[in-house]
Amino acid sequence: MRRRDVIAIIGSGRESEPAVTHARELGRLIAENGWVLITGGRDAGVMKAANEGAKEVEGSLTLGILPNREAEISPAVDVAIITDTGEARNNINVLSADVVIACGVEDPGTASEVALALKAEKPVVVLGTSDAAREFFVGIGSGLIHIAESPTIAIAISKQLMDG
Amino acid sequence: MRRRDVIAIIGSGRESEPAVTHARELGRLIAENGWVLITGGRDAGVMKAANEGAKEVEGSLTLGILPNREAEISPAVDVAIITDTGEARNNINVLSADVVIACGVEDPGTASEVALALKAEKPVVVLGTSDAAREFFVGIGSGLIHIAESPTIAIAISKQLMDG
Amino acid sequence: MRRRDVIAIIGSGRESEPAVTHARELGRLIAENGWVLITGGRDAGVMKAANEGAKEVEGSLTLGILPNREAEISPAVDVAIITDTGEARNNINVLSADVVIACGVEDPGTASEVALALKAEKPVVVLGTSDAAREFFVGIGSGLIHIAESPTIAIAISKQLMDG
Amino acid sequence: MRRRDVIAIIGSGRESEPAVTHARELGRLIAENGWVLITGGRDAGVMKAANEGAKEVEGSLTLGILPNREAEISPAVDVAIITDTGEARNNINVLSADVVIACGVEDPGTASEVALALKAEKPVVVLGTSDAAREFFVGIGSGLIHIAESPTIAIAISKQLMDG
């Protein structure tokens, strides 16, 4: 028996591109690698797309870390962890993942999650974000921030980080 | 796609009987029913035994909801959710389960979990507990508390509650 | 400079007697002793009465530990700590108090709070509760549970516990 | 009776300048205005300095929102709220404050707190930070971020925000 490898995909609940397309592709690739997917679990934006991508793959496992009982849960979430801790659940997502992949960090919730990941000394792969976000987080991230140009590259970096 | 059925087993981290034997049997039966097992995730007492029982069954899924990063995780936990919320994680366990099964409630941590389950209006199946605990929780539990005489009966009650 | 002494009053949000009358008297006595009052902060039941009792005394300080932003806050709360952790805030109340006084423990939320206090090894003074509750908590409370017959006695016990 | 006005000062636990000098001055000014000061409560860096500044003023009130029971508490904290929620307590600080003042945001913990404040739609006054941080947070902060050049200006902005 050994514990499963876990990747968190974080990002906004809005339907913004390319974040949502990236998230769907990342979810699929994570599942194909046999990793467990963790997201914020809501039926919206990056969370929804990532879970749907993962569930295209047979045998995938998707865990949603929900803010409270009222949140609408993505039907593509296999197991819903109801935290009732609101935005503080962002800290649970990053603490529970081996690697965190951020699809854009322009959303304050996602920005908080990247910052909490750095505080917890978890590696973060950032995909498709603004120059300002990249400059800020690389500046405070002391080697933990990795910039990826595509979902495939984000997964390749994640694999290296988990094997390392 | 549909969400997985989830049972939480709660109980003390001490190696007390019959709680530990009950927990191991319950874990195995939960896995045989195809349900997901949630526990407090530590490598001790009821949590450890329940996870080990579940992992005797092929295809089982065990989630551990851990208090913090320092806690020793049972090797029989497939995915560790690191909450960093200490005893407040007890609320997450009960909110995330369809049914909660308590192996003894003499431990203050377990007693808090049963009370939080009642507050959240989750059904609780209690196995192997003192008369005082039974009287107290049945008194405040307004129809949510179910007393079981054995792991098999606890599982039968749980199945009815989930089908209901 | 030294940190202030803090007492938590816990109890139901329902308007049940004698709990509410006890809470109001306790709030007043706590303030007269110069102690800080912590409650769950809502504008209901024991919480509301305790805060109102304390604010009858000039110079009193009342802190409310609220479950979320939506909760209605008692106007007698001086400072509202908005936790957004729902019932898990019960753990914050007990961890932040030197002594916890429970006005009745028939409510599941209050029962969880007493249990979390015992888990945290905080002394609990219980006032006006059922025989079943008393028997159960004295049984699991290993010397931390103190039974009081009146608010005045509850305060006398609290003073001893803080001086001890 | 009316609830007290509350300001949170956030910043790193390191002894970095000018953040610590700013924090001490801000703490003093907050107390002189009769506002309650909330900080992370630890005996280090910005938290310690802010509380010490406030306690130079008679009648000041300082609340520390601590990560857990093990954290060393600043002796200048009047009341310690022990959350046992680790970094997730950052969300409690910002939810409980009318205005958040950040002394530098180069620290990941502080960056998470600013982001959580924006998520909660709380105004944030930022003092003495890098160009990258300013550009990033102004970009995602949609009118909630206010840049101050000195503690005096930060307090003037805070006063306007609370009166507004």
XYZ file of C-alpha atoms in Angstrom:
656
model
C 0.000 0.000 0.000
C 1.174 3.481 -0.727
C -0.514 6.829 -0.701
C -1.801 8.156 -4.027
C -0.137 11.085 -5.796
C -2.338 14.148 -5.668
C -2.462 17.249 -7.877
C -4.583 20.304 -7.126
C -5.864 22.427 -9.980
C -6.838 25.905 -8.854
C -8.459 28.762 -10.712
C -11.443 31.041 -10.975
C -15.102 30.016 -10.914
C -15.676 32.250 -13.949
C -15.854 30.844 -17.476
C -12.759 32.648 -18.733
C -10.484 31.416 -21.489
C -7.903 30.019 -21.881
C -8.149 28.966 -18.204
C -11.150 26.692 -18.673
C -9.733 24.938 -21.746
C -6.416 24.485 -19.955
C -8.178 23.067 -16.893
C -10.094 20.483 -18.915
C -6.912 19.308 -20.637
C -5.017 19.246 -17.319
C -7.759 17.197 -15.659
C -7.584 14.628 -18.432
C -3.791 14.398 -18.294
C -3.758 14.103 -14.494
C -6.194 11.198 -14.686
C -4.196 9.521 -17.470
C -1.153 9.643 -15.217
C -3.088 7.880 -12.476
C -2.953 10.864 -10.136
C -5.808 11.997 -7.920
C -7.310 15.383 -8.829
C -8.226 17.884 -6.113
C -10.151 21.069 -6.867
C -12.421 23.517 -5.062
C -15.253 21.264 -6.282
C -17.805 23.832 -7.405
C -19.796 23.440 -10.606
C -18.169 26.464 -12.211
C -15.197 27.623 -14.262
C -11.814 25.979 -13.799
C -13.087 23.578 -11.099
C -15.872 22.202 -13.254
C -13.712 21.892 -16.384
C -10.858 20.132 -14.575
C -13.181 17.551 -13.033
C -14.965 16.921 -16.333
C -11.630 16.442 -18.082
C -10.543 13.900 -15.475
C -13.790 11.954 -15.664
C -13.253 11.360 -19.417
C -10.609 8.876 -18.242
C -11.717 5.528 -16.835
C -10.640 4.884 -13.279
C -10.009 8.555 -12.527
C -10.569 9.930 -9.015
C -11.771 13.492 -8.413
C -12.043 15.048 -4.960
C -13.803 18.360 -4.456
C -12.956 20.451 -1.381
C -16.146 22.490 -0.983
C -16.519 25.770 0.954
C -19.859 24.835 2.546
C -23.042 22.788 2.216
C -24.749 25.372 0.020
C -22.162 25.314 -2.781
C -23.275 23.616 -5.997
C -21.022 20.606 -6.502
C -19.726 19.641 -9.945
C -21.361 16.337 -11.011
C -17.871 15.276 -12.113
C -16.660 15.223 -8.492
C -16.463 11.649 -7.134
C -16.167 12.569 -3.472
C -17.149 15.935 -1.994
C -15.312 17.056 1.135
C -17.583 19.628 2.765
C -15.307 21.827 4.830
C -17.662 24.593 5.972
C -14.589 26.810 6.190
C -15.344 29.098 3.231
C -12.270 30.505 1.536
C -10.080 29.003 4.250
C -10.550 25.721 2.397
C -7.971 27.035 -0.055
C -5.380 26.170 2.558
C -6.664 22.572 2.679
C -6.385 22.180 -1.101
C -2.752 23.184 -1.201
C -1.719 21.286 1.934
C -3.254 18.097 0.528
C -1.584 18.263 -2.896
C 1.913 17.206 -3.945
C 1.865 19.843 -6.668
C -0.495 22.774 -7.262
C -1.284 23.877 -10.827
C -2.817 27.343 -11.192
C -4.836 28.184 -14.326
C -4.513 31.938 -14.187
C -4.077 33.817 -10.911
C -6.026 36.994 -11.650
C -8.841 35.884 -9.333
C -8.295 36.927 -5.665
C -9.301 33.445 -4.461
C -6.716 31.808 -6.693
C -4.102 34.380 -5.743
C -4.709 33.550 -2.073
C -4.284 29.883 -2.861
C -0.959 30.387 -4.654
C 0.268 32.495 -1.732
C -0.853 29.853 0.802
C 0.935 27.179 -1.267
C 4.159 29.183 -1.115
C 3.694 29.673 2.626
C 3.337 25.876 2.950
C 6.399 25.419 0.696
C 4.442 23.519 -1.936
C 5.557 23.754 -5.597
C 3.190 25.716 -7.851
C 3.016 25.439 -11.640
C 1.468 28.560 -13.163
C -0.176 28.469 -16.576
C -1.538 31.313 -18.666
C -1.236 34.256 -16.332
C -0.478 37.970 -16.595
C 3.027 39.418 -16.552
C 2.233 41.220 -13.285
C 1.173 38.005 -11.545
C 4.190 36.133 -12.841
C 6.599 38.832 -11.725
C 5.025 39.131 -8.278
C 4.841 35.428 -7.462
C 8.247 34.527 -8.925
C 9.591 37.359 -6.761
C 8.137 36.048 -3.489
C 8.137 32.338 -4.430
C 11.806 31.578 -3.865
C 12.161 28.724 -6.357
C 8.717 27.210 -5.784
C 7.024 28.897 -8.772
C 7.312 27.194 -12.176
C 5.938 28.838 -15.313
C 4.398 26.519 -17.920
C 3.454 27.456 -21.496
C 0.874 24.687 -22.004
C -0.985 21.962 -20.120
C 1.430 19.325 -21.478
C 4.402 21.237 -20.138
C 2.630 21.813 -16.786
C 2.171 18.058 -16.460
C 5.785 17.343 -17.431
C 6.986 19.784 -14.764
C 4.618 18.253 -12.196
C 5.946 14.766 -12.948
C 9.500 15.935 -12.403
C 8.547 17.638 -9.146
C 6.877 14.475 -7.822
C 9.715 12.188 -8.879
C 12.359 14.587 -7.563
C -21.472 10.033 -13.351
C -22.724 10.105 -9.834
C -21.111 10.966 -6.561
C -19.775 8.108 -4.439
C -21.489 7.046 -1.218
C -19.368 7.961 1.775
C -19.294 6.559 5.320
C -17.265 8.088 8.134
C -15.984 5.861 10.921
C -15.116 7.821 14.026
C -13.543 6.739 17.296
C -10.623 7.106 19.637
C -6.933 7.015 18.708
C -6.359 4.628 21.605
C -6.049 0.850 21.105
C -9.170 -0.012 23.081
C -11.370 -3.044 22.513
C -13.903 -3.806 21.192
C -13.712 -0.489 19.290
C -10.628 -1.416 17.260
C -11.937 -4.852 16.264
C -15.268 -3.317 15.329
C -13.545 -0.639 13.249
C -11.507 -3.154 11.266
C -14.622 -5.183 10.483
C -16.591 -2.050 9.574
C -13.834 -0.860 7.255
C -13.875 -4.176 5.400
C -17.670 -4.190 5.084
C -17.776 -0.584 3.882
C -15.252 -1.404 1.161
C -17.142 -4.560 0.163
C -20.242 -2.411 -0.319
C -18.328 -0.131 -2.653
C -18.591 2.851 -0.335
C -15.813 5.354 0.297
C -14.370 5.331 3.835
C -13.572 8.582 5.615
C -11.720 8.673 8.930
C -9.554 11.070 10.920
C -6.643 9.414 9.098
C -4.123 9.011 11.922
C -2.056 5.847 12.351
C -3.738 4.970 15.637
C -6.700 3.210 17.190
C -10.041 3.161 15.406
C -8.785 5.230 12.453
C -5.905 2.885 11.702
C -7.995 -0.270 12.100
C -10.831 0.974 9.896
C -8.480 1.919 7.074
C -6.605 -1.387 7.310
C -9.894 -3.292 7.187
C -10.961 -1.398 4.074
C -7.657 -1.981 2.294
C -8.099 -5.758 2.622
C -10.689 -5.298 -0.132
C -9.506 -4.707 -3.691
C -10.665 -1.433 -5.201
C -11.415 0.170 -1.842
C -10.972 3.909 -1.350
C -9.872 5.386 1.976
C -9.712 9.125 2.673
C -8.054 10.453 5.804
C -9.019 13.909 7.078
C -5.899 14.865 9.036
C -5.650 17.543 11.755
C -2.324 18.940 10.534
C 0.930 18.227 8.707
C 2.595 16.772 11.771
C 0.079 13.952 12.324
C 1.313 10.453 11.483
C -0.851 9.188 8.620
C -2.067 5.583 8.495
C -0.319 3.799 5.581
C -3.759 2.380 4.741
C -5.031 5.855 3.790
C -5.154 6.302 -0.009
C -5.559 10.081 0.004
C -4.700 12.342 2.921
C -6.621 15.601 3.217
C -4.455 17.851 5.385
C -6.837 20.328 6.973
C -4.582 22.163 9.431
C -7.699 22.842 11.476
C -6.959 20.523 14.413
C -10.030 19.144 16.132
C -12.232 21.354 13.974
C -11.640 18.795 11.253
C -14.197 16.656 13.064
C -16.823 18.909 11.528
C -15.444 18.191 8.039
C -15.636 14.425 8.565
C -19.291 14.472 9.483
C -20.333 17.029 6.863
C -18.692 14.934 4.129
C -20.297 11.608 5.088
C -23.739 10.252 4.233
C -23.712 8.247 7.459
C -21.406 8.433 10.487
C -20.573 5.257 12.430
C -19.130 5.776 15.920
C -17.064 2.999 17.534
C -17.496 4.008 21.146
C -18.049 7.622 22.170
C -16.153 7.734 25.470
C -13.381 9.784 23.901
C -14.031 13.583 24.013
C -12.950 13.948 20.372
C -15.448 11.321 19.262
C -18.164 12.795 21.467
C -17.605 16.177 19.798
C -17.909 14.509 16.411
C -21.215 12.815 17.266
C -22.558 16.119 18.566
C -21.412 17.959 15.417
C -23.081 15.269 13.286
C -26.363 15.818 15.135
C -25.995 19.571 14.714
C -25.547 18.983 10.963
C -28.531 16.603 10.993
C -26.472 13.641 9.827
C -27.510 10.133 10.920
C -25.152 8.482 13.419
C -24.889 4.750 14.060
C -23.401 4.054 17.484
C -21.684 0.764 18.234
C -20.363 -0.524 21.532
C -20.790 2.391 23.847
C -21.645 3.022 27.485
C -25.188 3.330 28.828
C -24.519 6.940 29.801
C -23.405 7.889 26.285
C -26.338 6.092 24.722
C -28.834 7.774 27.018
C -27.333 11.215 26.509
C -27.062 11.124 22.723
C -30.395 9.417 22.130
C -31.873 12.155 24.326
C -30.456 15.051 22.286
C -30.356 13.246 18.935
C -34.029 13.497 17.973
C -34.225 10.403 15.799
C -30.765 10.693 14.252
C -29.052 8.249 16.640
C -29.219 4.521 15.800
C -27.824 1.922 18.186
C -26.178 -1.128 16.608
C -25.182 -4.335 18.388
C -22.542 -5.461 15.874
C -20.629 -4.218 12.799
C -22.949 -6.226 10.529
C -26.004 -4.538 12.004
C -24.312 -1.130 11.784
C -23.754 -1.695 8.072
C -27.330 -2.889 7.542
C -28.650 0.259 9.237
C -26.288 2.432 7.190
C -27.488 0.831 3.960
C -31.101 1.536 4.884
C -30.258 5.130 5.774
C -28.541 5.701 2.434
C -31.288 4.044 0.426
C -33.984 5.866 2.409
C 1.024 44.515 30.495
C -0.659 41.205 30.978
C -3.194 39.271 29.007
C -6.829 39.592 30.076
C -8.697 36.739 31.764
C -11.313 35.280 29.439
C -14.471 33.288 30.148
C -16.590 31.662 27.452
C -20.307 31.216 28.022
C -21.795 28.572 25.764
C -25.373 27.435 25.253
C -28.226 27.148 22.826
C -29.549 29.837 20.482
C -33.070 28.974 21.648
C -34.892 31.057 24.256
C -35.081 28.288 26.853
C -35.206 28.797 30.595
C -33.438 28.734 32.990
C -30.499 28.867 30.546
C -31.204 32.388 29.305
C -31.702 33.850 32.790
C -28.527 32.116 33.973
C -26.592 33.481 30.987
C -27.648 37.067 31.638
C -26.614 36.810 35.293
C -23.316 35.137 34.364
C -22.541 37.836 31.805
C -23.050 40.530 34.410
C -20.898 38.742 37.006
C -18.109 38.101 34.503
C -18.017 41.791 33.612
C -18.061 42.810 37.289
C -15.009 40.628 37.850
C -13.203 42.451 35.027
C -13.042 39.362 32.844
C -13.543 39.352 29.088
C -16.665 37.519 27.865
C -16.521 35.281 24.792
C -19.663 33.805 23.231
C -20.823 32.512 19.860
C -21.970 36.080 19.251
C -25.353 35.531 17.652
C -28.392 37.616 18.563
C -30.211 34.647 20.087
C -30.684 32.642 23.265
C -27.802 32.194 25.672
C -25.370 34.188 23.515
C -27.587 37.247 23.368
C -28.474 37.135 27.077
C -24.866 36.726 28.228
C -23.687 39.682 26.162
C -26.561 41.869 27.328
C -25.814 40.985 30.943
C -22.172 41.929 30.509
C -22.978 45.261 28.853
C -24.998 46.331 31.923
C -21.564 46.788 33.536
C -19.466 49.808 32.577
C -16.105 48.942 31.037
C -17.126 45.425 30.112
C -15.678 43.740 27.011
C -17.704 41.262 24.929
C -16.235 39.314 22.024
C -18.480 37.328 19.683
C -16.980 34.461 17.688
C -19.376 34.287 14.738
C -19.895 31.310 12.385
C -20.031 33.400 9.203
C -20.853 36.800 7.704
C -24.549 36.034 7.426
C -25.147 35.438 11.144
C -27.067 38.146 12.959
C -24.741 39.624 15.563
C -25.958 40.557 19.044
C -25.863 44.370 19.394
C -24.302 43.725 22.825
C -21.145 42.327 21.197
C -18.294 44.881 21.245
C -16.072 43.106 18.723
C -17.246 40.473 16.263
C -14.716 37.888 15.127
C -16.067 36.524 11.847
C -14.574 33.051 11.500
C -16.400 31.697 8.439
C -15.812 28.231 9.897
C -19.415 27.419 10.864
C -19.732 25.076 13.829
C -15.979 24.568 13.842
C -15.804 27.979 15.531
C -16.862 26.151 18.701
C -13.284 24.941 18.917
C -12.033 28.541 18.778
C -14.308 29.607 21.646
C -13.025 26.944 23.998
C -9.365 27.279 23.009
C -9.500 31.031 23.663
C -11.094 30.833 27.119
C -9.496 30.196 30.501
C -12.750 28.658 31.730
C -15.855 27.574 29.813
C -19.281 27.889 31.440
C -22.088 25.868 29.824
C -25.711 26.928 30.360
C -27.376 23.621 29.620
C -25.847 21.083 27.236
C -28.957 19.598 25.630
C -28.247 21.399 22.375
C -25.949 19.411 20.005
C -23.870 22.518 19.291
C -23.249 23.096 22.995
C -22.547 19.399 23.561
C -19.897 19.536 20.815
C -18.381 22.548 22.511
C -18.167 20.864 25.919
C -16.565 17.824 24.283
C -14.057 20.004 22.391
C -13.228 21.786 25.668
C -12.487 18.449 27.331
C -10.376 17.402 24.343
C -8.417 20.654 24.750
C -8.172 20.008 28.519
C -10.030 23.205 29.421
C -12.106 23.299 32.623
C -15.869 23.390 32.073
C -18.430 24.591 34.607
C -21.869 23.143 33.856
C -25.029 24.853 35.063
C -28.609 23.670 34.891
C -28.379 20.535 32.829
C -30.033 17.126 32.657
C -28.948 14.123 34.711
C -28.013 12.268 31.517
C -25.730 15.068 30.340
C -24.134 15.389 33.750
C -23.487 11.660 34.020
C -22.063 11.424 30.504
C -19.717 14.405 30.687
C -18.520 13.760 34.242
C -17.769 10.228 33.042
C -15.583 11.290 30.102
C -14.356 14.560 31.604
C -11.681 13.217 33.956
C -11.791 15.973 36.548
C -12.373 18.859 34.128
C -16.154 19.015 34.614
C -17.499 21.078 37.522
C -21.204 21.140 38.367
C -22.629 24.446 39.615
C -26.051 24.989 41.189
C -26.318 28.705 40.397
C -24.582 31.480 38.438
C -22.951 32.747 41.648
C -21.457 29.332 42.351
C -20.358 28.983 38.702
C -18.454 32.262 39.031
C -16.907 31.237 42.367
C -15.680 27.986 40.802
C -14.337 29.871 37.765
C -12.408 32.255 40.001
C -10.814 29.347 41.828
C -9.925 27.663 38.541
C -8.250 30.815 37.217
C -6.372 31.522 40.423
C -5.353 27.865 40.833
C -24.290 50.215 22.446
C -22.552 49.974 19.124
C -19.926 47.655 17.791
C -16.337 48.875 17.916
C -14.430 49.857 14.781
C -11.723 47.332 14.002
C -8.535 47.624 11.956
C -6.310 44.680 11.086
C -2.595 45.232 10.590
C -0.983 42.447 8.605
C 2.626 41.773 7.710
C 5.548 39.444 8.072
C 6.854 37.854 11.276
C 10.369 38.889 10.249
C 12.074 41.984 11.674
C 12.299 43.824 8.362
C 12.325 47.587 7.940
C 10.482 49.818 7.265
C 7.581 47.396 7.932
C 8.226 47.075 11.664
C 8.605 50.820 12.238
C 5.467 51.452 10.200
C 3.555 48.843 12.199
C 4.499 50.365 15.550
C 3.408 53.810 14.396
C 0.165 52.422 12.932
C -0.632 50.570 16.148
C -0.244 53.771 18.139
C -2.400 55.789 15.744
C -5.127 53.126 15.654
C -5.299 53.162 19.449
C -5.352 56.975 19.551
C -8.369 56.887 17.234
C -10.172 54.553 19.634
C -10.203 51.668 17.175
C -9.605 48.030 18.092
C -6.414 46.506 16.673
C -6.422 42.977 15.246
C -3.210 41.200 14.254
C -1.932 37.652 13.827
C -0.875 37.943 17.476
C 2.571 36.362 17.386
C 5.529 37.840 19.256
C 7.382 38.650 16.056
C 7.841 41.273 13.361
C 4.923 43.413 12.274
C 2.474 41.741 14.685
C 4.599 42.401 17.746
C 5.416 45.990 16.749
C 1.800 46.902 15.989
C 0.584 45.595 19.335
C 3.371 47.323 21.237
C 2.570 50.591 19.484
C -1.094 50.295 20.430
C -0.338 49.515 24.070
C 1.588 52.798 24.420
C -1.879 54.378 24.402
C -4.056 54.132 27.505
C -7.350 52.349 26.979
C -6.210 50.607 23.792
C -7.532 47.163 22.900
C -5.414 44.601 21.041
C -6.751 41.264 19.817
C -4.399 38.582 18.504
C -5.775 35.911 16.168
C -3.310 33.069 16.765
C -2.654 30.085 14.454
C -2.507 27.513 17.262
C -1.759 26.900 20.932
C 1.967 26.553 20.349
C 2.497 30.034 18.876
C 4.306 32.508 21.112
C 1.879 35.322 21.859
C 2.995 38.952 21.954
C 2.767 40.219 25.567
C 1.147 43.339 24.095
C -1.919 41.321 23.049
C -4.838 41.900 25.452
C -6.959 38.966 24.289
C -5.648 35.973 22.359
C -8.077 34.185 20.065
C -6.621 30.709 19.559
C -7.996 29.488 16.247
C -6.063 26.248 15.715
C -6.590 26.806 12.001
C -2.998 27.667 11.038
C -2.675 29.979 8.061
C -6.428 29.758 7.484
C -6.722 32.214 10.359
C -5.684 34.872 7.846
C -9.224 34.688 6.547
C -10.577 35.389 10.051
C -8.406 38.491 10.445
C -9.668 40.098 7.264
C -13.307 39.116 7.744
C -13.291 40.651 11.233
C -11.774 43.998 10.244
C -13.419 47.072 8.759
C -10.162 47.977 7.046
C -6.966 45.949 6.537
C -3.597 47.703 6.516
C -0.696 45.733 5.010
C 2.873 46.632 6.000
C 4.648 45.154 2.975
C 3.246 42.172 1.077
C 6.451 40.368 0.097
C 5.747 37.600 2.595
C 3.545 34.774 1.194
C 1.397 34.771 4.347
C 0.688 38.476 3.989
C 0.069 38.131 0.246
C -2.532 35.420 0.994
C -4.165 37.743 3.485
C -4.412 40.632 1.019
C -5.885 38.276 -1.577
C -8.409 36.895 0.944
C -9.365 40.467 1.863
C -10.057 41.264 -1.792
C -12.058 38.057 -2.132
C -14.129 39.181 0.874
C -14.420 42.679 -0.664
C -12.673 44.360 2.256
C -10.664 47.531 1.606
C -6.890 47.142 1.923
C -4.424 49.948 2.534
C -0.924 48.975 1.392
C 2.137 50.652 2.816
C 5.777 50.297 1.773
C 5.669 47.529 -0.749
C 7.433 46.593 -3.981
C 6.393 47.835 -7.418
C 5.553 44.257 -8.461
C 3.224 43.734 -5.509
C 1.545 47.067 -6.052
C 1.005 46.421 -9.755
C -0.344 42.909 -9.170
C -2.770 43.734 -6.361
C -4.022 46.990 -7.876
C -4.661 44.960 -11.037
C -6.817 42.308 -9.329
C -8.175 44.510 -6.550
C -10.850 46.405 -8.495
C -10.882 49.586 -6.432
C -10.307 47.950 -3.044
C -6.538 48.553 -2.925
C -5.312 51.917 -1.600
C -1.634 52.824 -1.662
C -0.335 54.876 1.273
C 3.035 56.629 1.490
C 3.220 56.795 5.292
C 1.442 55.508 8.431
C -0.280 58.893 8.849
C -1.685 58.702 5.333
C -2.713 55.063 5.854
C -4.722 56.118 8.905
C -6.301 59.054 7.072
C -7.393 56.708 4.267
C -8.723 54.180 6.798
C -10.753 56.875 8.541
C -12.322 57.916 5.237
C -13.102 54.285 4.386
C -14.820 53.712 7.727
C -16.795 56.948 7.597
C -17.741 56.400 3.925
